């Protein structure tokens, strides 16, 4: 199968699945289901975007919370104080978070020694500092203007369902496109051996910046969609540590570094949250924190890779690693 | 910002900043030892410190004793927990990267357990004279912070003595320099690691006790310290107790000054900016070990 | 252009130790140069300086008469100098094919080039094998293949024969001579003096960071300073 045909099949599959999911709300599924699927789309977006940076390049980021919260707040602030129409606030949120990533990247990606470590801990500090600063200064939160429904049969939940779905699909498409491109190969080379990559001409600084900005931009969009969906934007809610923790768990569980992994992990875990803990946040967090520890020790390669190596033992060497 | 602070205000902020900074240094002691000697970045220390605060709170409110009394409970139990954690890290050969993720997960588990047990209500322990202060001229000196500062100094001095004069100290320095080579010289890394792991948690317990003394606190109280402790640890040099203490003081003063010039609600940003500056200028920090 | 690569009074210190001390050399195009010396004589440091991994404290480096001192490694690689590492550094989780493709500029131009290189290094049958599963010798060949696919004018090989079997050593020597025939310039750091004597046109000898001799293999092997450097002081 040639590369071109491979791409064609991929694009067609994505379009078909998207269309099916798009019309689901109109087939009479419950409001709960719509809300659940919406959360799946958001979590998968977060996991996929985390994977594009940390899975592909190996640069671990704990910063998703900072970007999600910043995206949500960027949307809320521009909506509330500047009366920007909601749909415009989404690209603005993405620009803000991409800008944050760029600023951070310029400082941390230039280091010679211990780059991965310092990047990881910078993102940790970023997440906590940003959450505290926002809580201190905007503790009361922001209430956004309601989005007007513009067609009679498309309700507000449907609008946000569609937005979240499109964002999720876009993220997955970007993830696959990068995975199969030279850009993705650069990322993997950096992950496996950054100095060797530089020795054969890969500009690791530029590539890392691209990864970081794409990843953060997607998270910013997700934050903005979330903000519009919940309308009441409080720092404690949007700067919740779960937004950093869960995508990591989802991706590692599903299979870090493959494009399938975060999707798999995202869907599985969001479903498990719902079934096991319903709304009980504390219990949720304890279980999932413990789960991450277990997964890190017992199954660091993730479900997808486990399945692949099992498959390979039966049928050695398929055409190309998907 | 159109007014200039008076000399008294500046001196006051320098003093308070130094004292609080000393506390930051104290808080960072366990963290820097763990990172520098064991190559473990242990995020769980933050909610564990809050756990120590709850232990102190319970000791005061239920038993009616002095906050320092709570150390009788917390220090031994924290030592054991530290050893257990280190056994876990040793057993699974956790490298520094995985340590960050795993302890981050542990952070979530511990913090949520605290929420579960003690709820999110704010706790304020009645602390008697420790919450008081006295005046020299017009400068106000908070007693609790002063004591914390001296405890910090004591620990730093104690640490220096251990490092220079004892066999354990020699082992610590060897391991910090080069883990593999030190094994050739007969240093039992696993055992040394357990001691360091336990000791670090003891420092965490002490720092946590002071949380209950200084602040009204909630289960998520640890968050405000993360940026500061990271900055202090790196600035002071990984593994250096003295460095952490000095770096803490510098940060404390910087924050105080920033609080006067701008507003206290932005002070966590000072630590973050300091961290960025350090990473650009001199990532190895003030002192090497 | 007289020299492809020119080093002019290059020095580099670490702490108090002068790893490379005032080294100058000129390498004309299309030769094979050996770089030898006892352990710790500064050979790898010199290579790191040439390829941009370290910045010289003093002196300059010129490639094709253009100053490359202080440029980043990827920049120098793109200008035409590619190096391999002493301890093989292939991309362990990528396949042989993917390893080679990382050195290309885009996915389009790979077809012919990749097969060619695979043939040259003898890994045709293993294109889809993950690099981690290759033998050490095969990984070495892969690393060289990856460097070659970038089509550099100058290739620097850091101890290419260490840790591999005599059969592969011979294959390597063949590959190196073939590369010279194709017009490339090669610098080899080696301890295996037989390989050096077989393939090198000239040899440069370092000791304690200083260049102590330069010439053909027979010249330097009879040089008193070189002999005492190896026997030890």
mmCIF file of C-alpha atoms in Angstrom, chain A residues 183-311:
data_model
loop_
_atom_site.group_PDB
_atom_site.id
_atom_site.type_symbol
_atom_site.label_atom_id
_atom_site.label_comp_id
_atom_site.label_asym_id
_atom_site.label_seq_id
_atom_site.Cartn_x
_atom_site.Cartn_y
_atom_site.Cartn_z
ATOM 1 C CA UNK A 183 8.559 16.401 11.680
ATOM 2 C CA UNK A 184 7.421 13.434 13.714
ATOM 3 C CA UNK A 185 10.573 11.537 12.853
ATOM 4 C CA UNK A 186 12.563 14.501 14.133
ATOM 5 C CA UNK A 187 10.603 14.370 17.373
ATOM 6 C CA UNK A 188 11.301 10.657 17.783
ATOM 7 C CA UNK A 189 14.967 11.164 17.038
ATOM 8 C CA UNK A 190 15.114 13.834 19.715
ATOM 9 C CA UNK A 191 13.389 11.476 22.111
ATOM 10 C CA UNK A 192 15.752 8.610 21.454
ATOM 11 C CA UNK A 193 18.962 10.608 21.441
ATOM 12 C CA UNK A 194 18.906 14.373 21.211
ATOM 13 C CA UNK A 195 22.633 14.868 20.656
ATOM 14 C CA UNK A 196 22.790 12.231 17.941
ATOM 15 C CA UNK A 197 19.851 13.961 16.295
ATOM 16 C CA UNK A 198 21.722 17.251 16.338
ATOM 17 C CA UNK A 199 24.781 15.530 14.919
ATOM 18 C CA UNK A 200 22.830 14.658 11.796
ATOM 19 C CA UNK A 201 21.379 18.063 11.283
ATOM 20 C CA UNK A 202 18.145 18.172 13.258
ATOM 21 C CA UNK A 203 17.550 21.571 14.856
ATOM 22 C CA UNK A 204 16.335 20.303 18.173
ATOM 23 C CA UNK A 205 15.448 23.742 19.537
ATOM 24 C CA UNK A 206 13.165 24.529 16.614
ATOM 25 C CA UNK A 207 11.524 21.128 16.653
ATOM 26 C CA UNK A 208 10.869 21.212 20.378
ATOM 27 C CA UNK A 209 9.358 24.665 20.109
ATOM 28 C CA UNK A 210 7.023 23.457 17.400
ATOM 29 C CA UNK A 211 5.945 20.462 19.477
ATOM 30 C CA UNK A 212 5.417 22.551 22.582
ATOM 31 C CA UNK A 213 3.465 25.275 20.797
ATOM 32 C CA UNK A 214 1.191 22.882 18.941
ATOM 33 C CA UNK A 215 0.513 20.956 22.122
ATOM 34 C CA UNK A 216 -0.191 24.048 24.197
ATOM 35 C CA UNK A 217 -2.316 25.656 21.531
ATOM 36 C CA UNK A 218 -4.606 22.623 21.438
ATOM 37 C CA UNK A 219 -4.886 22.697 25.217
ATOM 38 C CA UNK A 220 -5.737 26.381 25.075
ATOM 39 C CA UNK A 221 -8.535 25.656 22.618
ATOM 40 C CA UNK A 222 -9.788 22.915 24.933
ATOM 41 C CA UNK A 223 -9.804 25.328 27.854
ATOM 42 C CA UNK A 224 -11.798 27.847 25.853
ATOM 43 C CA UNK A 225 -14.359 25.250 24.793
ATOM 44 C CA UNK A 226 -14.674 24.116 28.387
ATOM 45 C CA UNK A 227 -15.104 27.692 29.581
ATOM 46 C CA UNK A 228 -17.908 28.340 27.132
ATOM 47 C CA UNK A 229 -19.560 25.064 28.062
ATOM 48 C CA UNK A 230 -19.569 25.684 31.818
ATOM 49 C CA UNK A 231 -19.934 29.462 31.587
ATOM 50 C CA UNK A 232 -18.909 29.927 35.234
ATOM 51 C CA UNK A 233 -15.147 29.995 35.147
ATOM 52 C CA UNK A 234 -13.467 29.616 38.536
ATOM 53 C CA UNK A 235 -9.725 29.277 39.054
ATOM 54 C CA UNK A 236 -10.029 26.260 41.326
ATOM 55 C CA UNK A 237 -11.998 24.448 38.643
ATOM 56 C CA UNK A 238 -9.957 25.206 35.554
ATOM 57 C CA UNK A 239 -6.562 25.164 37.227
ATOM 58 C CA UNK A 240 -7.248 21.750 38.666
ATOM 59 C CA UNK A 241 -4.234 19.451 38.826
ATOM 60 C CA UNK A 242 -6.235 16.701 37.189
ATOM 61 C CA UNK A 243 -5.724 18.416 33.860
ATOM 62 C CA UNK A 244 -2.019 17.733 34.211
ATOM 63 C CA UNK A 245 -2.289 14.319 35.785
ATOM 64 C CA UNK A 246 -4.963 12.533 33.814
ATOM 65 C CA UNK A 247 -3.600 13.093 30.286
ATOM 66 C CA UNK A 248 -0.302 11.639 31.495
ATOM 67 C CA UNK A 249 -2.025 8.596 32.920
ATOM 68 C CA UNK A 250 -4.238 8.168 29.874
ATOM 69 C CA UNK A 251 -1.357 8.359 27.461
ATOM 70 C CA UNK A 252 0.944 6.076 29.396
ATOM 71 C CA UNK A 253 -1.829 3.566 29.931
ATOM 72 C CA UNK A 254 -2.793 3.637 26.293
ATOM 73 C CA UNK A 255 0.735 3.685 24.952
ATOM 74 C CA UNK A 256 3.012 6.701 24.976
ATOM 75 C CA UNK A 257 4.538 7.707 21.684
ATOM 76 C CA UNK A 258 1.971 6.068 19.435
ATOM 77 C CA UNK A 259 -0.905 8.076 18.075
ATOM 78 C CA UNK A 260 -3.414 5.439 19.154
ATOM 79 C CA UNK A 261 -2.313 5.336 22.781
ATOM 80 C CA UNK A 262 -3.774 8.604 24.099
ATOM 81 C CA UNK A 263 -7.075 7.996 22.328
ATOM 82 C CA UNK A 264 -7.331 4.525 23.798
ATOM 83 C CA UNK A 265 -6.326 5.644 27.250
ATOM 84 C CA UNK A 266 -8.562 8.698 27.117
ATOM 85 C CA UNK A 267 -11.676 6.793 26.186
ATOM 86 C CA UNK A 268 -11.042 3.956 28.626
ATOM 87 C CA UNK A 269 -10.255 6.146 31.596
ATOM 88 C CA UNK A 270 -13.013 8.702 31.065
ATOM 89 C CA UNK A 271 -15.445 5.786 30.927
ATOM 90 C CA UNK A 272 -13.963 4.241 34.057
ATOM 91 C CA UNK A 273 -14.176 7.533 35.961
ATOM 92 C CA UNK A 274 -17.793 7.784 35.116
ATOM 93 C CA UNK A 275 -18.654 4.244 36.106
ATOM 94 C CA UNK A 276 -16.563 3.897 39.212
ATOM 95 C CA UNK A 277 -16.666 7.256 40.870
ATOM 96 C CA UNK A 278 -19.518 9.091 39.222
ATOM 97 C CA UNK A 279 -19.061 12.574 40.529
ATOM 98 C CA UNK A 280 -17.100 11.767 43.672
ATOM 99 C CA UNK A 281 -13.967 13.756 42.920
ATOM 100 C CA UNK A 282 -11.827 12.818 45.884
ATOM 101 C CA UNK A 283 -12.256 9.098 45.468
ATOM 102 C CA UNK A 284 -11.673 9.501 41.741
ATOM 103 C CA UNK A 285 -8.399 11.223 42.317
ATOM 104 C CA UNK A 286 -7.135 8.738 44.854
ATOM 105 C CA UNK A 287 -7.918 5.816 42.600
ATOM 106 C CA UNK A 288 -6.404 7.422 39.542
ATOM 107 C CA UNK A 289 -3.293 8.608 41.355
ATOM 108 C CA UNK A 290 -2.729 5.086 42.618
ATOM 109 C CA UNK A 291 -3.433 3.738 39.160
ATOM 110 C CA UNK A 292 -0.745 5.953 37.669
ATOM 111 C CA UNK A 293 1.802 4.616 40.122
ATOM 112 C CA UNK A 294 0.839 1.049 39.282
ATOM 113 C CA UNK A 295 0.890 1.670 35.534
ATOM 114 C CA UNK A 296 4.285 3.364 35.717
ATOM 115 C CA UNK A 297 5.717 0.320 37.446
ATOM 116 C CA UNK A 298 3.917 -2.567 35.788
ATOM 117 C CA UNK A 299 2.850 -1.380 32.367
ATOM 118 C CA UNK A 300 4.979 1.575 31.318
ATOM 119 C CA UNK A 301 4.724 0.704 27.653
ATOM 120 C CA UNK A 302 0.968 0.909 27.692
ATOM 121 C CA UNK A 303 -1.855 -1.277 26.412
ATOM 122 C CA UNK A 304 -1.398 -0.565 22.730
ATOM 123 C CA UNK A 305 2.285 -1.468 22.688
ATOM 124 C CA UNK A 306 1.593 -4.538 24.741
ATOM 125 C CA UNK A 307 -0.985 -5.646 22.204
ATOM 126 C CA UNK A 308 1.409 -4.883 19.343
ATOM 127 C CA UNK A 309 4.286 -6.928 20.698
ATOM 128 C CA UNK A 310 1.903 -9.762 21.391
ATOM 129 C CA UNK A 311 0.680 -9.556 17.790
#
